[in-house]
PDB file of C-alpha atoms and ligand atoms in Angstrom:
ATOM      1  CA  MET R  14     -48.930  34.138 -79.591  1.00 96.00           C
ATOM      2  CA  LEU R  15     -49.691  36.064 -76.436  1.00 98.00           C
ATOM      3  CA  ARG R  16     -50.790  39.708 -76.504  1.00 98.00           C
ATOM      4  CA  PHE R  17     -51.849  42.140 -73.773  1.00 98.00           C
ATOM      5  CA  THR R  18     -53.421  45.412 -74.930  1.00 98.00           C
ATOM      6  CA  GLN R  19     -54.301  48.149 -72.416  1.00 98.00           C
ATOM      7  CA  VAL R  20     -55.188  45.553 -69.811  1.00 98.00           C
ATOM      8  CA  GLN R  21     -56.481  46.501 -66.392  1.00 97.00           C
ATOM      9  CA  TYR R  22     -57.685  44.232 -63.667  1.00 98.00           C
ATOM     10  CA  ARG R  23     -59.509  45.286 -60.539  1.00 97.00           C
ATOM     11  CA  TYR R  24     -60.042  42.947 -57.610  1.00 96.00           C
ATOM     12  CA  PRO R  25     -63.166  43.792 -55.594  1.00 94.00           C
ATOM     13  CA  SER R  26     -62.712  46.906 -53.425  1.00 90.00           C
ATOM     14  CA  THR R  27     -59.179  47.628 -54.654  1.00 91.00           C
ATOM     15  CA  GLU R  28     -57.693  50.050 -57.156  1.00 93.00           C
ATOM     16  CA  ALA R  29     -57.319  48.812 -60.713  1.00 94.00           C
ATOM     17  CA  LEU R  30     -54.000  47.232 -61.604  1.00 96.00           C
ATOM     18  CA  SER R  31     -52.716  48.459 -64.994  1.00 96.00           C
ATOM     19  CA  LEU R  32     -50.546  46.054 -66.940  1.00 97.00           C
ATOM     20  CA  PRO R  33     -48.072  46.993 -69.663  1.00 97.00           C
ATOM     21  CA  ASP R  34     -48.825  46.339 -73.314  1.00 98.00           C
ATOM     22  CA  TRP R  35     -46.873  43.251 -74.216  1.00 98.00           C
ATOM     23  CA  GLU R  36     -46.518  40.712 -76.981  1.00 98.00           C
ATOM     24  CA  ALA R  37     -44.711  37.377 -76.943  1.00 98.00           C
ATOM     25  CA  ALA R  38     -44.200  35.538 -80.230  1.00 97.00           C
ATOM     26  CA  GLN R  39     -44.431  31.805 -80.715  1.00 97.00           C
ATOM     27  CA  GLY R  40     -41.522  29.927 -79.169  1.00 97.00           C
ATOM     28  CA  GLU R  41     -40.171  32.924 -77.249  1.00 98.00           C
ATOM     29  CA  HIS R  42     -39.113  32.581 -73.616  1.00 98.00           C
ATOM     30  CA  TRP R  43     -39.946  35.362 -71.146  1.00 98.00           C
ATOM     31  CA  LEU R  44     -39.397  36.197 -67.518  1.00 97.00           C
ATOM     32  CA  LEU R  45     -42.093  38.231 -65.822  1.00 97.00           C
ATOM     33  CA  LEU R  46     -40.367  40.166 -63.051  1.00 96.00           C
ATOM     34  CA  GLY R  47     -41.556  42.573 -60.392  1.00 93.00           C
ATOM     35  CA  ALA R  48     -41.816  43.156 -56.682  1.00 91.00           C
ATOM     36  CA  SER R  49     -44.290  41.264 -54.547  1.00 91.00           C
ATOM     37  CA  GLY R  50     -47.766  42.635 -55.269  1.00 93.00           C
ATOM     38  CA  SER R  51     -46.797  44.092 -58.690  1.00 94.00           C
ATOM     39  CA  GLY R  52     -49.239  41.786 -60.493  1.00 96.00           C
ATOM     40  CA  LYS R  53     -47.221  38.810 -61.785  1.00 96.00           C
ATOM     41  CA  THR R  54     -49.680  36.136 -60.688  1.00 96.00           C
ATOM     42  CA  THR R  55     -52.605  38.271 -61.843  1.00 97.00           C
ATOM     43  CA  MET R  56     -50.991  38.637 -65.274  1.00 97.00           C
ATOM     44  CA  LEU R  57     -50.479  34.861 -65.604  1.00 97.00           C
ATOM     45  CA  GLN R  58     -54.075  34.213 -64.578  1.00 97.00           C
ATOM     46  CA  LEU R  59     -55.272  36.722 -67.175  1.00 98.00           C
ATOM     47  CA  ALA R  60     -53.067  35.006 -69.795  1.00 98.00           C
ATOM     48  CA  ALA R  61     -54.654  31.670 -68.848  1.00 97.00           C
ATOM     49  CA  GLY R  62     -58.187  33.048 -69.011  1.00 96.00           C
ATOM     50  CA  LEU R  63     -58.667  32.258 -65.316  1.00 95.00           C
ATOM     51  CA  LEU R  64     -59.373  35.968 -64.764  1.00 96.00           C
ATOM     52  CA  THR R  65     -61.139  38.259 -67.234  1.00 96.00           C
ATOM     53  CA  PRO R  66     -59.703  41.774 -67.629  1.00 97.00           C
ATOM     54  CA  THR R  67     -61.777  44.681 -66.368  1.00 97.00           C
ATOM     55  CA  ALA R  68     -60.530  46.675 -69.389  1.00 98.00           C
ATOM     56  CA  GLY R  69     -58.426  45.908 -72.464  1.00 98.00           C
ATOM     57  CA  THR R  70     -57.839  42.615 -74.240  1.00 98.00           C
ATOM     58  CA  VAL R  71     -55.810  39.455 -73.743  1.00 98.00           C
ATOM     59  CA  GLU R  72     -55.254  37.305 -76.823  1.00 98.00           C
ATOM     60  CA  VAL R  73     -53.752  33.848 -77.102  1.00 97.00           C
ATOM     61  CA  ALA R  74     -53.011  32.572 -80.612  1.00 95.00           C
ATOM     62  CA  GLU R  75     -55.040  35.489 -82.052  1.00 95.00           C
ATOM     63  CA  GLN R  76     -58.029  34.425 -79.963  1.00 96.00           C
ATOM     64  CA  ARG R  77     -59.493  37.024 -77.625  1.00 97.00           C
ATOM     65  CA  LEU R  78     -60.017  35.093 -74.402  1.00 97.00           C
ATOM     66  CA  ALA R  79     -62.934  37.236 -73.196  1.00 96.00           C
ATOM     67  CA  SER R  80     -64.977  36.109 -76.211  1.00 96.00           C
ATOM     68  CA  LEU R  81     -64.840  32.504 -74.980  1.00 97.00           C
ATOM     69  CA  SER R  82     -66.728  31.193 -71.985  1.00 92.00           C
ATOM     70  CA  GLY R  83     -67.722  28.087 -70.100  1.00 92.00           C
ATOM     71  CA  ARG R  84     -66.757  24.800 -71.667  1.00 93.00           C
ATOM     72  CA  THR R  85     -65.350  26.444 -74.810  1.00 95.00           C
ATOM     73  CA  LEU R  86     -62.886  28.429 -72.714  1.00 96.00           C
ATOM     74  CA  ASP R  87     -62.022  25.359 -70.601  1.00 95.00           C
ATOM     75  CA  ARG R  88     -61.258  23.326 -73.714  1.00 95.00           C
ATOM     76  CA  PHE R  89     -59.295  26.120 -75.342  1.00 97.00           C
ATOM     77  CA  ARG R  90     -57.239  26.454 -72.177  1.00 96.00           C
ATOM     78  CA  GLY R  91     -56.819  22.692 -71.872  1.00 95.00           C
ATOM     79  CA  GLN R  92     -55.539  22.390 -75.416  1.00 96.00           C
ATOM     80  CA  ARG R  93     -53.534  25.574 -75.870  1.00 97.00           C
ATOM     81  CA  ILE R  94     -52.293  26.662 -72.442  1.00 97.00           C
ATOM     82  CA  GLY R  95     -50.184  24.751 -69.913  1.00 96.00           C
ATOM     83  CA  ILE R  96     -49.963  26.106 -66.380  1.00 95.00           C
ATOM     84  CA  VAL R  97     -47.641  25.220 -63.500  1.00 95.00           C
ATOM     85  CA  PHE R  98     -49.065  26.825 -60.376  1.00 91.00           C
ATOM     86  CA  GLN R  99     -46.912  27.558 -57.361  1.00 85.00           C
ATOM     87  CA  THR R 100     -49.067  25.258 -55.277  1.00 87.00           C
ATOM     88  CA  LEU R 101     -49.151  22.441 -57.758  1.00 91.00           C
ATOM     89  CA  HIS R 102     -52.924  21.747 -57.846  1.00 94.00           C
ATOM     90  CA  LEU R 103     -52.561  18.002 -58.348  1.00 96.00           C
ATOM     91  CA  VAL R 104     -55.670  16.019 -57.419  1.00 97.00           C
ATOM     92  CA  SER R 105     -54.653  14.164 -54.274  1.00 97.00           C
ATOM     93  CA  ALA R 106     -57.147  11.310 -54.638  1.00 98.00           C
ATOM     94  CA  LEU R 107     -55.795  10.416 -58.089  1.00 98.00           C
ATOM     95  CA  THR R 108     -52.558   8.720 -59.126  1.00 98.00           C
ATOM     96  CA  VAL R 109     -49.997  10.511 -61.304  1.00 98.00           C
ATOM     97  CA  GLU R 110     -51.368   8.745 -64.368  1.00 98.00           C
ATOM     98  CA  GLN R 111     -54.984   9.543 -63.485  1.00 98.00           C
ATOM     99  CA  ASN R 112     -54.085  13.207 -62.950  1.00 98.00           C
ATOM    100  CA  LEU R 113     -52.733  13.282 -66.494  1.00 98.00           C
ATOM    101  CA  ARG R 114     -55.727  11.404 -67.941  1.00 98.00           C
ATOM    102  CA  LEU R 115     -57.973  13.976 -66.296  1.00 97.00           C
ATOM    103  CA  ALA R 116     -56.096  16.767 -68.083  1.00 97.00           C
ATOM    104  CA  GLN R 117     -56.714  15.023 -71.427  1.00 97.00           C
ATOM    105  CA  TYR R 118     -60.369  14.502 -70.581  1.00 96.00           C
ATOM    106  CA  LEU R 119     -60.978  18.085 -69.455  1.00 94.00           C
ATOM    107  CA  ALA R 120     -59.405  19.376 -72.676  1.00 95.00           C
ATOM    108  CA  GLY R 121     -61.838  17.241 -74.688  1.00 95.00           C
ATOM    109  CA  LEU R 122     -58.978  15.143 -76.044  1.00 96.00           C
ATOM    110  CA  PRO R 123     -58.958  11.337 -76.424  1.00 96.00           C
ATOM    111  CA  GLN R 124     -57.240   9.209 -73.774  1.00 95.00           C
ATOM    112  CA  ASP R 125     -53.670   8.715 -74.908  1.00 97.00           C
ATOM    113  CA  SER R 126     -51.497   6.485 -72.702  1.00 96.00           C
ATOM    114  CA  GLU R 127     -48.563   6.669 -75.089  1.00 97.00           C
ATOM    115  CA  ARG R 128     -48.456  10.432 -74.799  1.00 96.00           C
ATOM    116  CA  ILE R 129     -48.546  10.127 -70.986  1.00 97.00           C
ATOM    117  CA  THR R 130     -45.497   7.841 -71.067  1.00 96.00           C
ATOM    118  CA  GLU R 131     -43.825  10.185 -73.536  1.00 93.00           C
ATOM    119  CA  VAL R 132     -44.035  13.146 -71.128  1.00 94.00           C
ATOM    120  CA  LEU R 133     -43.254  11.236 -67.921  1.00 94.00           C
ATOM    121  CA  GLU R 134     -40.138   9.467 -69.236  1.00 92.00           C
ATOM    122  CA  PRO R 135     -37.837  12.413 -69.943  1.00 88.00           C
ATOM    123  CA  LEU R 136     -38.826  13.856 -66.569  1.00 89.00           C
ATOM    124  CA  GLY R 137     -37.631  10.642 -64.884  1.00 91.00           C
ATOM    125  CA  ILE R 138     -40.961   9.863 -63.192  1.00 94.00           C
ATOM    126  CA  ALA R 139     -42.546   7.233 -65.454  1.00 96.00           C
ATOM    127  CA  HIS R 140     -41.989   4.570 -62.783  1.00 97.00           C
ATOM    128  CA  LYS R 141     -43.990   6.660 -60.274  1.00 97.00           C
ATOM    129  CA  ARG R 142     -47.132   6.767 -62.416  1.00 97.00           C
ATOM    130  CA  LYS R 143     -49.205   4.662 -59.991  1.00 98.00           C
ATOM    131  CA  ARG R 144     -48.373   6.845 -56.982  1.00 98.00           C
ATOM    132  CA  ARG R 145     -50.576   9.498 -55.483  1.00 98.00           C
ATOM    133  CA  PRO R 146     -49.175  13.023 -55.037  1.00 97.00           C
ATOM    134  CA  HIS R 147     -48.535  12.627 -51.282  1.00 97.00           C
ATOM    135  CA  GLN R 148     -46.319   9.616 -52.053  1.00 97.00           C
ATOM    136  CA  LEU R 149     -43.940  11.795 -54.072  1.00 96.00           C
ATOM    137  CA  SER R 150     -41.094  14.088 -53.071  1.00 93.00           C
ATOM    138  CA  GLN R 151     -41.642  17.827 -53.628  1.00 89.00           C
ATOM    139  CA  GLY R 152     -39.379  17.778 -56.685  1.00 88.00           C
ATOM    140  CA  GLU R 153     -41.172  14.744 -58.148  1.00 92.00           C
ATOM    141  CA  ALA R 154     -44.570  16.350 -57.581  1.00 94.00           C
ATOM    142  CA  GLN R 155     -43.313  19.478 -59.333  1.00 91.00           C
ATOM    143  CA  ARG R 156     -42.240  17.384 -62.317  1.00 92.00           C
ATOM    144  CA  VAL R 157     -45.705  15.773 -62.425  1.00 95.00           C
ATOM    145  CA  ALA R 158     -47.238  19.258 -62.517  1.00 95.00           C
ATOM    146  CA  LEU R 159     -44.857  20.132 -65.354  1.00 94.00           C
ATOM    147  CA  ALA R 160     -45.739  16.880 -67.181  1.00 95.00           C
ATOM    148  CA  ARG R 161     -49.420  17.766 -66.898  1.00 96.00           C
ATOM    149  CA  ALA R 162     -48.799  21.299 -68.156  1.00 96.00           C
ATOM    150  CA  VAL R 163     -47.062  20.097 -71.339  1.00 95.00           C
ATOM    151  CA  LEU R 164     -49.178  16.962 -71.860  1.00 96.00           C
ATOM    152  CA  ASN R 165     -51.523  18.461 -74.441  1.00 96.00           C
ATOM    153  CA  ARG R 166     -48.692  20.183 -76.345  1.00 95.00           C
ATOM    154  CA  PRO R 167     -49.722  23.721 -75.396  1.00 96.00           C
ATOM    155  CA  SER R 168     -48.866  26.812 -77.443  1.00 96.00           C
ATOM    156  CA  VAL R 169     -48.276  28.753 -74.240  1.00 97.00           C
ATOM    157  CA  LEU R 170     -46.610  27.430 -71.081  1.00 97.00           C
ATOM    158  CA  LEU R 171     -47.032  29.538 -67.924  1.00 98.00           C
ATOM    159  CA  ALA R 172     -45.182  28.942 -64.641  1.00 97.00           C
ATOM    160  CA  ASP R 173     -45.673  30.887 -61.411  1.00 96.00           C
ATOM    161  CA  GLU R 174     -42.629  31.097 -59.107  1.00 93.00           C
ATOM    162  CA  PRO R 175     -41.379  27.615 -60.006  1.00 90.00           C
ATOM    163  CA  THR R 176     -37.967  28.039 -58.379  1.00 88.00           C
ATOM    164  CA  SER R 177     -38.236  30.492 -55.489  1.00 82.00           C
ATOM    165  CA  ALA R 178     -38.056  27.785 -52.827  1.00 79.00           C
ATOM    166  CA  LEU R 179     -35.248  25.812 -54.462  1.00 81.00           C
ATOM    167  CA  ASP R 180     -31.487  25.658 -53.970  1.00 86.00           C
ATOM    168  CA  ASP R 181     -29.221  26.651 -56.864  1.00 91.00           C
ATOM    169  CA  ARG R 182     -28.868  23.171 -58.280  1.00 86.00           C
ATOM    170  CA  SER R 183     -32.627  22.448 -58.274  1.00 83.00           C
ATOM    171  CA  CYS R 184     -33.272  25.929 -59.618  1.00 89.00           C
ATOM    172  CA  GLU R 185     -31.035  25.188 -62.595  1.00 91.00           C
ATOM    173  CA  GLN R 186     -32.733  21.814 -63.144  1.00 87.00           C
ATOM    174  CA  VAL R 187     -36.228  23.292 -63.102  1.00 88.00           C
ATOM    175  CA  ALA R 188     -35.208  26.145 -65.421  1.00 92.00           C
ATOM    176  CA  LYS R 189     -33.709  23.662 -67.881  1.00 92.00           C
ATOM    177  CA  LEU R 190     -36.763  21.382 -67.673  1.00 89.00           C
ATOM    178  CA  LEU R 191     -39.137  24.252 -68.364  1.00 94.00           C
ATOM    179  CA  LEU R 192     -37.000  25.369 -71.318  1.00 96.00           C
ATOM    180  CA  SER R 193     -36.613  21.875 -72.778  1.00 94.00           C
ATOM    181  CA  GLN R 194     -40.323  21.099 -72.384  1.00 91.00           C
ATOM    182  CA  ALA R 195     -41.299  24.436 -73.944  1.00 95.00           C
ATOM    183  CA  ARG R 196     -38.914  23.800 -76.858  1.00 96.00           C
ATOM    184  CA  ALA R 197     -40.283  20.273 -77.340  1.00 92.00           C
ATOM    185  CA  CYS R 198     -43.774  21.648 -78.030  1.00 90.00           C
ATOM    186  CA  GLY R 199     -42.631  24.931 -79.604  1.00 95.00           C
ATOM    187  CA  ALA R 200     -44.483  26.761 -76.841  1.00 97.00           C
ATOM    188  CA  THR R 201     -44.110  30.343 -75.724  1.00 98.00           C
ATOM    189  CA  LEU R 202     -42.794  30.121 -72.161  1.00 98.00           C
ATOM    190  CA  VAL R 203     -43.580  32.725 -69.497  1.00 98.00           C
ATOM    191  CA  ILE R 204     -42.133  32.382 -66.014  1.00 97.00           C
ATOM    192  CA  ALA R 205     -43.313  34.767 -63.304  1.00 97.00           C
ATOM    193  CA  THR R 206     -40.699  35.153 -60.595  1.00 94.00           C
ATOM    194  CA  HIS R 207     -38.703  37.408 -58.353  1.00 89.00           C
ATOM    195  CA  ASP R 208     -35.851  34.887 -58.536  1.00 90.00           C
ATOM    196  CA  ALA R 209     -32.990  36.806 -60.180  1.00 89.00           C
ATOM    197  CA  ARG R 210     -31.103  33.545 -60.790  1.00 93.00           C
ATOM    198  CA  LEU R 211     -33.420  32.759 -63.716  1.00 95.00           C
ATOM    199  CA  GLY R 212     -32.147  35.759 -65.706  1.00 94.00           C
ATOM    200  CA  ARG R 213     -29.146  33.654 -66.648  1.00 94.00           C
ATOM    201  CA  TYR R 214     -31.349  31.192 -68.551  1.00 94.00           C
ATOM    202  CA  ILE R 215     -33.984  33.540 -69.960  1.00 95.00           C
ATOM    203  CA  PRO R 216     -32.763  36.891 -71.259  1.00 90.00           C
ATOM    204  CA  GLN R 217     -36.114  38.336 -72.441  1.00 96.00           C
ATOM    205  CA  GLN R 218     -37.748  40.066 -69.504  1.00 97.00           C
ATOM    206  CA  LEU R 219     -40.867  42.062 -68.760  1.00 97.00           C
ATOM    207  CA  GLN R 220     -40.589  44.166 -65.617  1.00 96.00           C
ATOM    208  CA  LEU R 221     -43.798  45.065 -63.772  1.00 95.00           C
ATOM    209  CA  GLU R 222     -43.821  48.278 -61.757  1.00 89.00           C
ATOM    210  CA  ALA R 223     -44.673  48.073 -58.082  1.00 80.00           C
ATOM    211  CA  ALA R 224     -48.229  49.124 -57.351  1.00 69.00           C
ATOM    212  CA  ALA R 225     -48.594  52.725 -56.183  1.00 60.00           C
TER     213      ALA R 225
HETATM  214  N1  LIG M   8     -57.944  37.992 -54.414  1.00 67.54           N
HETATM  215  C1  LIG M   8     -57.510  39.242 -54.290  1.00 67.54           C
HETATM  216  N2  LIG M   8     -58.306  40.233 -53.800  1.00 67.54           N
HETATM  217  C2  LIG M   8     -57.891  41.503 -53.693  1.00 67.54           C
HETATM  218  N3  LIG M   8     -56.661  41.900 -54.097  1.00 67.54           N
HETATM  219  C3  LIG M   8     -55.828  40.969 -54.581  1.00 67.54           C
HETATM  220  C4  LIG M   8     -56.198  39.598 -54.709  1.00 67.54           C
HETATM  221  N4  LIG M   8     -55.156  38.919 -55.241  1.00 67.54           N
HETATM  222  C5  LIG M   8     -54.180  39.822 -55.414  1.00 67.54           C
HETATM  223  N5  LIG M   8     -54.574  41.053 -55.038  1.00 67.54           N
HETATM  224  C6  LIG M   8     -53.782  42.303 -55.114  1.00 67.54           C
HETATM  225  O1  LIG M   8     -53.416  42.522 -56.475  1.00 67.54           O
HETATM  226  C7  LIG M   8     -52.074  42.972 -56.573  1.00 67.54           C
HETATM  227  C8  LIG M   8     -51.256  42.028 -57.453  1.00 67.54           C
HETATM  228  O2  LIG M   8     -51.181  40.751 -56.825  1.00 67.54           O
HETATM  229  P1  LIG M   8     -50.399  39.528 -57.469  1.00 67.54           P
HETATM  230  O3  LIG M   8     -50.721  38.326 -56.685  1.00 67.54           O
HETATM  231  O4  LIG M   8     -50.696  39.502 -58.928  1.00 67.54           O
HETATM  232  O5  LIG M   8     -48.878  39.988 -57.261  1.00 67.54           O
HETATM  233  P2  LIG M   8     -47.519  39.186 -57.504  1.00 67.54           P
HETATM  234  O6  LIG M   8     -46.636  40.066 -58.320  1.00 67.54           O
HETATM  235  O7  LIG M   8     -47.822  37.828 -58.032  1.00 67.54           O
HETATM  236  O8  LIG M   8     -46.921  39.100 -56.017  1.00 67.54           O
HETATM  237  P3  LIG M   8     -46.003  37.935 -55.330  1.00 67.54           P
HETATM  238  O9  LIG M   8     -44.608  38.151 -55.838  1.00 67.54           O
HETATM  239  O10 LIG M   8     -46.121  38.243 -53.869  1.00 67.54           O
HETATM  240  O11 LIG M   8     -46.584  36.602 -55.706  1.00 67.54           O
HETATM  241  C9  LIG M   8     -51.565  43.097 -55.128  1.00 67.54           C
HETATM  242  O12 LIG M   8     -51.708  44.433 -54.744  1.00 67.54           O
HETATM  243  C10 LIG M   8     -52.507  42.202 -54.345  1.00 67.54           C
HETATM  244  O13 LIG M   8     -52.659  42.679 -53.039  1.00 67.54           O
HETATM  245 MG1  LIG M   9     -47.518  35.896 -57.282  1.00 67.54          MG
END
């Protein structure tokens, strides 16, 4: 479902970051571990097609991301890949419901209110659908970001440091939500983190080496 082959990425005026060859099958759950600066966020952004590798290939569902561009890539990402960023990237001028409608629109999918209710309800936030992000608690906003990530039933669900700032109880809740949402759409789940507590929930792990 997700394959990295000989991937390197070089930010301007830095040395290239080499990433390990790696393959995650459909429905598998992975932790992406490594010290700060080892490339976890970079690897997620490459997996989402938000960055293009300087060398090597990244494939999602047998599709080489670098061969897509512009609107085709945006739609592919919108339909196949769900992302929960560390800073949640909700649109502050829009309500919860409008944020989710936007995600359907950007993926080129029809408006589907029933599906929106279907994702908000199990996350316990359906009654907050008319609120704007600043009218939500941090945990509620995080669940909205998770709802948006799974809305279009992605094949791959990516989360960047979803639990680092949380206490043990919230950490467990978020881990279980990510797992249950990934299972509900049969998605491959990849969580980038340096939070060792998550190892208890997700045994398959890819360790990135610290940059030289
Ligand atoms: N925009 C950028 N420009 C230049 N270098 C960058 C940029 N973003 C990241 N890097 C460098 O690339 C490397 C990998 O960064 P990345 O953010 O992927 O690490 P990370 O494992 O996610 O770290 P953290 O645990 O701190 O989030 C680091 O050496 C970092 O300094
Ligand atoms: Mg990071």
